[in-house]
Tab-separated table of C-alpha atoms and ligand atoms in Angstrom:
chain	number	residue	atom	x	y	z
A	1	MET	CA	100.209	107.132	64.968
A	2	HIS	CA	101.474	104.096	66.876
A	3	ALA	CA	101.416	103.436	70.602
A	4	VAL	CA	104.993	102.170	70.564
A	5	ASP	CA	106.270	105.474	69.142
A	6	ILE	CA	104.495	107.414	71.870
A	7	ILE	CA	105.942	105.125	74.546
A	8	SER	CA	109.434	105.485	73.061
A	9	LYS	CA	109.126	109.270	72.871
A	10	LYS	CA	108.248	109.445	76.543
A	11	ARG	CA	110.977	106.899	77.383
A	12	ASP	CA	113.439	109.320	75.765
A	13	GLY	CA	112.146	112.169	77.919
A	14	LYS	CA	110.425	114.161	75.170
A	15	PRO	CA	107.125	115.998	75.701
A	16	LEU	CA	104.054	114.472	74.053
A	17	SER	CA	101.730	116.578	71.920
A	18	LYS	CA	98.029	116.930	72.672
A	19	SER	CA	97.135	114.674	69.738
A	20	GLU	CA	99.554	111.957	70.897
A	21	ILE	CA	98.114	112.044	74.408
A	22	ASP	CA	94.539	111.978	73.026
A	23	PHE	CA	95.422	109.046	70.747
A	24	PHE	CA	96.991	107.042	73.568
A	25	ILE	CA	94.225	107.643	76.102
A	26	GLN	CA	91.452	107.008	73.599
A	27	GLY	CA	93.168	103.837	72.359
A	28	TYR	CA	93.658	102.504	75.867
A	29	THR	CA	90.074	103.273	76.902
A	30	GLN	CA	88.674	101.535	73.831
A	31	GLY	CA	90.888	98.482	74.310
A	32	ASP	CA	92.968	99.047	71.155
A	33	ILE	CA	96.069	99.662	73.265
A	34	PRO	CA	96.711	96.731	75.614
A	35	ASP	CA	97.597	96.862	79.311
A	36	TYR	CA	101.270	96.034	78.697
A	37	GLN	CA	101.755	99.087	76.469
A	38	ALA	CA	99.869	101.314	78.893
A	39	ALA	CA	102.035	99.986	81.742
A	40	ALA	CA	105.226	100.726	79.782
A	41	TRP	CA	103.955	104.223	78.984
A	42	ALA	CA	102.986	104.870	82.619
A	43	MET	CA	106.446	103.774	83.755
A	44	ALA	CA	108.038	106.137	81.215
A	45	VAL	CA	105.900	108.965	82.656
A	46	VAL	CA	106.923	108.018	86.213
A	47	LEU	CA	110.599	108.117	85.234
A	48	ASN	CA	110.611	111.151	82.928
A	49	GLY	CA	107.683	113.261	84.132
A	50	MET	CA	105.433	115.571	82.148
A	51	THR	CA	105.241	119.322	81.679
A	52	PRO	CA	102.233	121.150	83.223
A	53	GLU	CA	100.849	121.473	79.688
A	54	GLU	CA	101.120	117.718	79.058
A	55	THR	CA	99.498	117.034	82.431
A	56	THR	CA	96.599	119.359	81.630
A	57	ASN	CA	96.182	117.672	78.223
A	58	LEU	CA	96.315	114.246	79.866
A	59	THR	CA	93.666	115.305	82.385
A	60	LEU	CA	91.357	116.627	79.664
A	61	ALA	CA	91.904	113.506	77.522
A	62	MET	CA	90.853	111.381	80.504
A	63	VAL	CA	87.797	113.609	81.121
A	64	ASP	CA	86.895	113.268	77.420
A	65	SER	CA	87.204	109.477	77.584
A	66	GLY	CA	83.678	109.496	79.035
A	67	ASP	CA	80.734	111.689	79.958
A	68	ARG	CA	80.714	114.818	82.078
A	69	LEU	CA	78.027	115.285	84.689
A	70	ASP	CA	76.166	118.559	84.840
A	71	LEU	CA	74.989	118.908	88.413
A	72	SER	CA	73.304	122.280	87.919
A	73	ASP	CA	70.022	120.579	86.991
A	74	VAL	CA	69.770	118.913	90.393
A	75	VAL	CA	71.521	121.223	92.902
A	76	ASP	CA	72.637	124.868	93.022
A	77	VAL	CA	76.095	124.095	94.357
A	78	ALA	CA	77.675	120.754	95.155
A	79	VAL	CA	81.033	120.227	96.757
A	80	ASP	CA	83.416	117.326	96.229
A	81	LYS	CA	86.615	116.241	97.946
A	82	HIS	CA	89.497	113.952	97.150
A	83	SER	CA	92.508	112.725	99.039
A	84	SER	CA	95.758	111.885	97.312
A	85	GLY	CA	95.853	108.710	99.385
A	86	GLY	CA	97.211	107.643	102.730
A	87	VAL	CA	97.147	105.086	105.512
A	88	GLY	CA	94.139	105.075	107.820
A	89	ASP	CA	92.471	107.741	105.708
A	90	LYS	CA	88.754	107.150	106.166
A	91	THR	CA	88.036	110.882	106.035
A	92	SER	CA	85.399	110.810	103.289
A	93	ILE	CA	83.150	108.394	105.182
A	94	ALA	CA	82.945	110.846	108.093
A	95	VAL	CA	83.269	114.176	106.309
A	96	VAL	CA	80.738	113.711	103.509
A	97	PRO	CA	77.817	113.252	105.997
A	98	MET	CA	79.164	116.114	108.169
A	99	VAL	CA	79.143	118.560	105.275
A	100	ARG	CA	75.743	117.391	104.051
A	101	ALA	CA	74.373	117.817	107.558
A	102	CYS	CA	75.448	121.475	107.333
A	103	GLY	CA	73.204	121.914	104.296
A	104	LEU	CA	75.761	121.599	101.503
A	105	PRO	CA	75.133	118.813	98.956
A	106	VAL	CA	78.077	116.467	98.392
A	107	GLY	CA	78.413	114.171	95.391
A	108	LYS	CA	81.588	112.160	95.572
A	109	MET	CA	83.119	109.360	93.578
A	110	SER	CA	85.764	107.467	95.480
A	111	GLY	CA	88.371	104.874	94.626
A	112	ARG	CA	89.646	101.552	95.835
A	113	GLY	CA	92.916	100.892	97.615
A	114	LEU	CA	96.034	101.812	95.717
A	115	GLY	CA	99.289	100.097	96.736
A	116	PHE	CA	99.794	100.546	100.483
A	117	SER	CA	97.055	103.187	100.722
A	118	GLY	CA	93.476	102.210	101.494
A	119	GLY	CA	90.401	103.059	99.412
A	120	THR	CA	87.073	104.475	100.577
A	121	LEU	CA	85.019	102.019	98.502
A	122	ASP	CA	86.740	98.986	100.011
A	123	LYS	CA	85.939	100.376	103.459
A	124	LEU	CA	82.286	101.174	102.688
A	125	GLU	CA	81.741	97.740	101.195
A	126	SER	CA	82.347	96.159	104.584
A	127	VAL	CA	78.682	97.145	105.138
A	128	PRO	CA	76.683	94.307	103.518
A	129	GLY	CA	74.654	95.381	100.510
A	130	TYR	CA	76.322	98.792	100.061
A	131	ARG	CA	76.368	99.621	96.379
A	132	SER	CA	79.315	101.586	95.072
A	133	ASP	CA	78.414	101.115	91.420
A	134	LEU	CA	75.680	103.713	90.957
A	135	SER	CA	74.961	104.686	87.377
A	136	LYS	CA	75.174	108.283	86.230
A	137	ASP	CA	71.384	108.634	86.457
A	138	GLU	CA	71.297	107.109	89.930
A	139	PHE	CA	74.088	109.476	91.021
A	140	LEU	CA	72.153	112.513	89.796
A	141	GLU	CA	68.828	111.323	91.194
A	142	GLN	CA	70.288	110.665	94.658
A	143	LEU	CA	72.214	113.945	94.716
A	144	GLY	CA	69.022	115.813	93.834
A	145	SER	CA	66.756	114.004	96.272
A	146	LEU	CA	69.075	113.372	99.232
A	147	GLY	CA	72.013	115.711	98.636
A	148	ILE	CA	74.584	113.051	99.444
A	149	VAL	CA	76.243	110.391	97.297
A	150	LEU	CA	79.382	108.351	97.934
A	151	THR	CA	79.962	105.864	95.172
A	152	GLY	CA	82.611	104.506	92.820
A	153	GLN	CA	83.553	106.006	89.552
A	154	THR	CA	80.815	105.066	87.099
A	155	ILE	CA	82.016	103.411	83.924
A	156	ASP	CA	80.758	106.442	82.015
A	157	LEU	CA	82.919	108.985	83.862
A	158	ALA	CA	86.652	109.252	83.154
A	159	PRO	CA	86.791	105.535	82.209
A	160	ALA	CA	90.417	106.022	81.164
A	161	ASP	CA	91.285	106.762	84.778
A	162	GLY	CA	89.295	103.756	85.991
A	163	LYS	CA	91.435	101.467	83.810
A	164	LEU	CA	94.740	103.222	84.393
A	165	TYR	CA	94.225	103.451	88.165
A	166	ALA	CA	93.811	99.662	88.465
A	167	LEU	CA	96.827	99.108	86.217
A	168	ARG	CA	99.063	101.570	88.078
A	169	ASP	CA	98.151	99.966	91.397
A	170	VAL	CA	99.928	96.746	90.392
A	171	THR	CA	102.726	98.020	88.120
A	172	GLY	CA	104.612	100.331	90.492
A	173	THR	CA	103.417	103.401	88.612
A	174	VAL	CA	101.390	105.275	91.215
A	175	GLN	CA	104.111	107.643	92.372
A	176	SER	CA	104.113	110.365	89.779
A	177	ILE	CA	102.899	113.957	90.024
A	178	PRO	CA	101.410	114.091	86.479
A	179	LEU	CA	99.720	110.680	86.823
A	180	ILE	CA	98.252	111.469	90.240
A	181	ALA	CA	97.180	114.994	89.253
A	182	SER	CA	95.469	113.828	86.053
A	183	SER	CA	93.880	110.826	87.783
A	184	ILE	CA	92.360	112.927	90.554
A	185	MET	CA	91.394	115.963	88.490
A	186	SER	CA	89.871	114.009	85.581
A	187	LYS	CA	87.460	112.306	87.997
A	188	LYS	CA	86.676	115.539	89.782
A	189	ILE	CA	86.071	117.553	86.615
A	190	ALA	CA	83.927	114.798	85.059
A	191	ALA	CA	81.888	114.449	88.261
A	192	GLY	CA	80.717	118.033	87.893
A	193	ALA	CA	81.003	119.616	91.365
A	194	GLN	CA	81.598	123.357	91.288
A	195	ALA	CA	83.751	123.349	94.430
A	196	ILE	CA	86.493	120.797	95.061
A	197	LEU	CA	88.611	120.383	98.185
A	198	LEU	CA	91.766	118.355	97.700
A	199	ASP	CA	93.556	116.720	100.601
A	200	VAL	CA	97.150	116.324	99.492
A	201	LYS	CA	99.091	114.108	101.847
A	202	THR	CA	102.795	114.299	102.431
A	203	GLY	CA	105.131	111.985	104.283
A	204	ASN	CA	106.375	108.421	104.200
A	205	GLY	CA	102.818	107.027	103.949
A	206	ALA	CA	101.828	109.290	101.073
A	207	PHE	CA	102.661	109.124	97.408
A	208	MET	CA	104.363	112.502	97.849
A	209	GLN	CA	107.155	111.878	100.322
A	210	ASN	CA	108.188	115.473	100.944
A	211	LEU	CA	106.374	118.739	101.408
A	212	GLU	CA	107.903	120.370	98.354
A	213	GLU	CA	106.579	117.610	96.046
A	214	ALA	CA	103.180	117.691	97.742
A	215	ARG	CA	102.961	121.449	97.255
A	216	LYS	CA	103.871	121.013	93.581
A	217	LEU	CA	101.111	118.426	93.162
A	218	ALA	CA	98.637	120.646	95.009
A	219	LYS	CA	99.437	123.721	92.896
A	220	LEU	CA	99.206	121.735	89.669
A	221	MET	CA	95.803	120.293	90.588
A	222	VAL	CA	94.455	123.659	91.727
A	223	SER	CA	95.513	125.247	88.431
A	224	ILE	CA	94.028	122.406	86.326
A	225	GLY	CA	90.759	122.787	88.280
A	226	GLU	CA	90.695	126.517	87.768
A	227	LEU	CA	91.295	126.127	84.035
A	228	SER	CA	88.118	124.072	84.039
A	229	GLY	CA	86.198	126.788	85.879
A	230	ARG	CA	86.022	125.140	89.306
A	231	ASP	CA	86.713	126.567	92.763
A	232	VAL	CA	89.536	124.406	94.049
A	233	ALA	CA	91.664	124.470	97.198
A	234	ALA	CA	94.156	121.935	98.503
A	235	LEU	CA	95.013	121.193	102.103
A	236	LEU	CA	98.498	119.852	102.715
A	237	SER	CA	98.273	117.250	105.454
A	238	ASP	CA	100.700	114.988	107.271
A	239	MET	CA	101.010	111.305	106.429
A	240	ASN	CA	104.156	110.317	108.292
A	241	GLN	CA	102.072	108.297	110.720
A	242	PRO	CA	98.671	106.646	110.117
A	243	LEU	CA	95.596	108.840	110.529
A	244	GLY	CA	93.501	107.794	113.535
A	245	VAL	CA	93.820	104.337	115.055
A	246	ALA	CA	92.299	101.976	112.506
A	247	VAL	CA	94.046	100.758	109.346
A	248	GLY	CA	92.020	98.177	107.405
A	249	ASN	CA	88.593	98.202	105.835
A	250	ALA	CA	85.964	97.200	108.415
A	251	LEU	CA	88.150	98.597	111.206
A	252	GLU	CA	88.162	101.994	109.491
A	253	MET	CA	84.430	101.847	108.842
A	254	LYS	CA	83.889	101.358	112.576
A	255	GLU	CA	86.179	104.283	113.355
A	256	ALA	CA	84.350	106.596	110.939
A	257	ILE	CA	81.045	105.658	112.620
A	258	LYS	CA	82.479	106.337	116.079
A	259	THR	CA	83.819	109.688	114.895
A	260	LEU	CA	80.371	110.745	113.734
A	261	GLN	CA	79.129	109.777	117.199
A	262	GLY	CA	81.708	112.118	118.749
A	263	GLU	CA	83.938	109.286	119.968
A	264	GLY	CA	86.619	109.204	117.285
A	265	PRO	CA	90.377	109.478	117.863
A	266	ALA	CA	91.463	113.080	118.505
A	267	ASP	CA	93.719	113.412	115.441
A	268	PHE	CA	91.185	111.956	113.023
A	269	THR	CA	88.340	114.069	114.446
A	270	GLU	CA	90.445	117.202	114.123
A	271	HIS	CA	91.389	116.256	110.562
A	272	CYS	CA	87.717	115.776	109.642
A	273	LEU	CA	86.681	119.092	111.199
A	274	GLU	CA	89.331	120.934	109.204
A	275	VAL	CA	88.458	119.209	105.904
A	276	ALA	CA	84.729	119.753	106.468
A	277	SER	CA	85.299	123.439	107.333
A	278	GLN	CA	87.304	124.034	104.171
A	279	MET	CA	84.589	122.347	102.104
A	280	LEU	CA	81.894	124.519	103.698
A	281	VAL	CA	83.843	127.700	102.938
A	282	LEU	CA	84.653	126.593	99.385
A	283	GLY	CA	80.984	125.723	98.770
A	284	LYS	CA	80.000	129.148	100.221
A	285	ARG	CA	77.876	127.557	102.926
A	286	ALA	CA	79.960	129.443	105.509
A	287	GLY	CA	81.589	132.860	105.212
A	288	GLU	CA	84.777	131.915	107.012
A	289	LYS	CA	86.508	128.948	108.578
A	290	LEU	CA	85.641	129.555	112.216
A	291	GLU	CA	81.949	129.709	111.438
A	292	ALA	CA	82.298	126.590	109.260
A	293	ARG	CA	84.078	124.704	112.020
A	294	GLU	CA	81.316	125.480	114.506
A	295	MET	CA	78.760	124.206	112.005
A	296	ALA	CA	80.716	120.989	111.454
A	297	GLN	CA	81.171	120.411	115.181
A	298	LYS	CA	77.451	120.985	115.732
A	299	ALA	CA	76.643	118.429	113.029
A	300	ILE	CA	78.538	115.838	115.081
A	301	ASP	CA	77.184	116.934	118.471
A	302	SER	CA	73.551	117.010	117.335
A	303	GLY	CA	73.744	113.575	115.689
A	304	SER	CA	72.699	115.016	112.328
A	305	ALA	CA	75.952	113.988	110.619
A	306	PHE	CA	75.510	110.420	111.903
A	307	ASP	CA	71.896	110.479	110.615
A	308	PHE	CA	73.146	111.460	107.163
A	309	LEU	CA	75.588	108.542	107.154
A	310	LYS	CA	72.632	106.247	107.851
A	311	LYS	CA	70.572	107.889	105.101
A	312	LEU	CA	73.465	107.437	102.703
A	313	ILE	CA	73.891	103.761	103.590
A	314	ILE	CA	70.156	103.107	103.175
A	315	ALA	CA	69.969	104.992	99.860
A	316	GLN	CA	72.802	102.869	98.472
A	317	GLY	CA	71.342	99.569	99.572
A	318	GLY	CA	73.490	98.941	102.671
A	319	ASP	CA	72.224	97.213	105.789
A	320	VAL	CA	71.885	100.138	108.198
A	321	SER	CA	71.813	97.841	111.241
A	322	TYR	CA	75.620	97.632	110.783
A	323	ILE	CA	75.825	101.393	111.342
A	324	ASP	CA	73.601	101.282	114.416
A	325	HIS	CA	75.510	98.244	115.653
A	326	PRO	CA	79.047	98.481	114.257
A	327	GLU	CA	79.994	95.468	116.402
A	328	LYS	CA	78.184	93.471	113.682
A	329	LEU	CA	80.868	94.446	111.142
A	330	PRO	CA	83.098	91.451	110.378
A	331	THR	CA	86.171	90.894	112.553
A	332	ALA	CA	89.340	88.878	111.953
A	333	PRO	CA	89.793	85.544	113.747
A	334	ILE	CA	93.134	86.612	115.301
A	335	GLN	CA	93.775	89.752	117.368
A	336	HIS	CA	97.391	89.919	118.425
A	337	THR	CA	98.694	92.768	120.604
A	338	LEU	CA	102.266	94.061	120.268
A	339	ASN	CA	103.648	95.708	123.399
A	340	ALA	CA	106.391	98.295	123.843
A	341	PRO	CA	109.740	96.497	124.169
A	342	GLU	CA	111.110	99.426	126.214
A	343	SER	CA	110.008	102.678	127.864
A	344	GLY	CA	110.568	106.013	126.119
A	345	TYR	CA	109.094	108.393	123.590
A	346	ILE	CA	107.548	107.328	120.285
A	347	ALA	CA	109.852	108.711	117.590
A	348	GLN	CA	108.287	106.998	114.573
A	349	VAL	CA	105.151	105.074	113.548
A	350	HIS	CA	106.095	104.662	109.887
A	351	ALA	CA	102.815	105.057	107.995
A	352	ARG	CA	103.936	103.294	104.836
A	353	MET	CA	105.197	100.257	106.730
A	354	VAL	CA	101.921	100.046	108.630
A	355	GLY	CA	100.083	100.291	105.283
A	356	GLU	CA	102.299	97.537	103.863
A	357	ALA	CA	101.592	95.387	106.919
A	358	ALA	CA	97.859	95.844	106.233
A	359	VAL	CA	98.385	94.708	102.611
A	360	ILE	CA	100.350	91.654	103.869
A	361	LEU	CA	97.364	90.844	106.079
A	362	GLY	CA	95.062	91.006	103.028
A	363	ALA	CA	93.501	94.471	103.371
A	364	GLY	CA	94.882	95.589	99.959
A	365	ARG	CA	95.631	94.111	96.554
A	366	ARG	CA	98.921	92.784	95.221
A	367	LYS	CA	97.654	92.168	91.699
A	368	LYS	CA	94.824	93.504	89.575
A	369	GLY	CA	91.507	91.913	90.477
A	370	ASP	CA	92.712	90.411	93.804
A	371	SER	CA	89.950	90.155	96.353
A	372	ILE	CA	90.518	91.811	99.697
A	373	ASP	CA	89.759	90.774	103.249
A	374	GLN	CA	87.486	93.323	104.942
A	375	THR	CA	88.271	92.121	108.451
A	376	VAL	CA	92.050	92.394	108.688
A	377	GLY	CA	94.315	95.328	109.499
A	378	VAL	CA	96.220	97.063	112.240
A	379	SER	CA	95.094	99.197	115.180
A	380	VAL	CA	97.723	101.824	115.904
A	381	LEU	CA	97.441	102.758	119.558
A	382	VAL	CA	100.202	105.398	119.827
A	383	LYS	CA	101.250	108.615	118.099
A	384	VAL	CA	104.646	110.209	117.576
A	385	GLY	CA	105.688	112.197	120.663
A	386	GLU	CA	103.774	110.057	123.178
A	387	GLN	CA	105.570	108.678	126.207
A	388	VAL	CA	105.159	104.923	126.681
A	389	GLU	CA	106.052	102.405	129.361
A	390	LYS	CA	107.674	99.058	128.649
A	391	GLY	CA	104.907	96.472	128.094
A	392	GLN	CA	102.295	99.068	127.053
A	393	PRO	CA	100.224	97.961	124.028
A	394	LEU	CA	101.359	99.725	120.835
A	395	PHE	CA	99.514	97.846	118.071
A	396	VAL	CA	96.852	95.209	117.580
A	397	ILE	CA	97.278	93.044	114.490
A	398	HIS	CA	93.986	91.716	113.103
A	399	ALA	CA	94.884	88.652	111.027
A	400	ARG	CA	93.180	85.793	109.274
A	401	ASP	CA	95.934	83.278	110.121
A	402	GLU	CA	99.168	83.013	112.078
A	403	ALA	CA	101.460	83.069	109.040
A	404	ALA	CA	100.072	86.434	107.885
A	405	GLN	CA	100.154	87.720	111.459
A	406	ARG	CA	103.844	86.866	111.820
A	407	GLU	CA	104.758	88.423	108.470
A	408	ALA	CA	102.860	91.620	109.323
A	409	GLU	CA	104.438	91.662	112.767
A	410	GLU	CA	107.917	91.837	111.229
A	411	LYS	CA	106.894	94.903	109.213
A	412	ILE	CA	105.359	96.545	112.247
A	413	HIS	CA	108.533	96.001	114.276
A	414	GLU	CA	110.375	97.987	111.615
A	415	ALA	CA	107.721	100.717	111.672
A	416	ILE	CA	108.064	101.726	115.309
A	417	LYS	CA	110.938	103.613	116.943
A	418	ILE	CA	111.156	104.450	120.627
A	419	GLN	CA	113.862	106.724	122.043
A	420	ASN	CA	114.870	108.122	125.400
A	421	GLU	CA	114.843	111.781	124.348
A	422	LYS	CA	111.579	113.708	124.121
A	423	VAL	CA	110.019	113.942	120.651
A	424	ASP	CA	107.701	116.656	119.323
A	425	PRO	CA	104.289	115.520	118.061
A	426	LEU	CA	103.778	115.730	114.294
A	427	PRO	CA	101.550	118.491	112.906
A	428	LEU	CA	98.298	117.485	111.192
A	429	PHE	CA	98.520	120.137	108.452
A	430	TYR	CA	101.167	122.113	106.594
A	431	GLY	CA	98.970	124.759	104.993
A	432	LEU	CA	96.444	125.431	102.262
A	433	VAL	CA	96.986	126.044	98.532
A	434	ASP	CA	94.163	128.039	96.991
B	1	LIG	N1	94.177	109.030	94.129
B	1	LIG	C1	93.712	108.963	92.851
B	1	LIG	O1	92.523	109.111	92.605
B	1	LIG	N2	94.591	108.763	91.873
B	1	LIG	C2	95.902	108.607	92.093
B	1	LIG	O2	96.637	108.433	91.168
B	1	LIG	C3	96.392	108.659	93.419
B	1	LIG	C4	95.494	108.877	94.420
């Protein structure tokens, strides 16, 4: 078998057999197939798609590229979550401690930024010392002893996804239902949690632009999870405007901390309560959603969720004084406010453009291995449907220099639309696939 034949077959729109997919994924993981062939193959998949059977085979090949964790030795039930990626999505940093505070262990492996969408690890690493490279043994030990882990994918688990994810980020090959489904589900299956809540985003700031595509992705992932014997549900959530206020690594870390102290933005807090409730039901910690929601709210009000964030940071080597004093988190040298040019109703805060502005500022990567700037980003002060007065602050751009600030500002000007007629607010959710 030759990689070039497999690439050509997919280029011509033909389905790949299980053995071809296994050969390609194994070869890429072991370094026998180079990045340029994997990039060509990924682009062929983006353009020509895969059948559900191919996607399931791809997922299992990526799981088999490394080890599988068996969590049953350390906890009875553990729950995991994963978002398909969005702008301002710091949900895991707030939700994982909330759910743990309700008595349900959470072991989660997160990713880095992907294109215009931010990554949980990049946000967590704005806390000095925080380790997101736990080994498999460290993951299991911490899950057993503390019941909460939030780390990166270990090199032993779904290493094929680790390599492909970084490659797709910089080759325009993120946007593909089979590639996203297999990327997410291979990590989740390998990481061993019995219950998995997926947060599938839809809108201009998501990889799935419309609800129909998002539902397709959600259904595919739920069925792949079930084939592997897991309890899986997928929330469909809006990503037409950024989630919360903060977009950018340290800014989002601060917002997650505030949310656990009961002072987060209303939309982000509501989003976290819903995600946490679904996780509690899925993990059978609560019988139904209302009960779960009360538990999650109590975890915030009592301070126990915030305490679990601190425990998590300490366990993974982070300097907890940055959680007690988030003002210590690094800030950008320039803070530039953009005001409303006219009065009216906010008709659009284009999430993708805001995400792209954050990448321009240095919050994301443009090529593989780029370093990122933890301090920069955008604060989004308004939501669709709000009425604003001329001169009212709409955004704050956090920049490292004036050139980047000006370039980001141009993007942000394109992102916002104000109109005279009233506009309905956007929903947070569009339903649940289970
Ligand atoms: N999140 C992932 O883990 N993988 C993708 O491909 C997209 C979002």
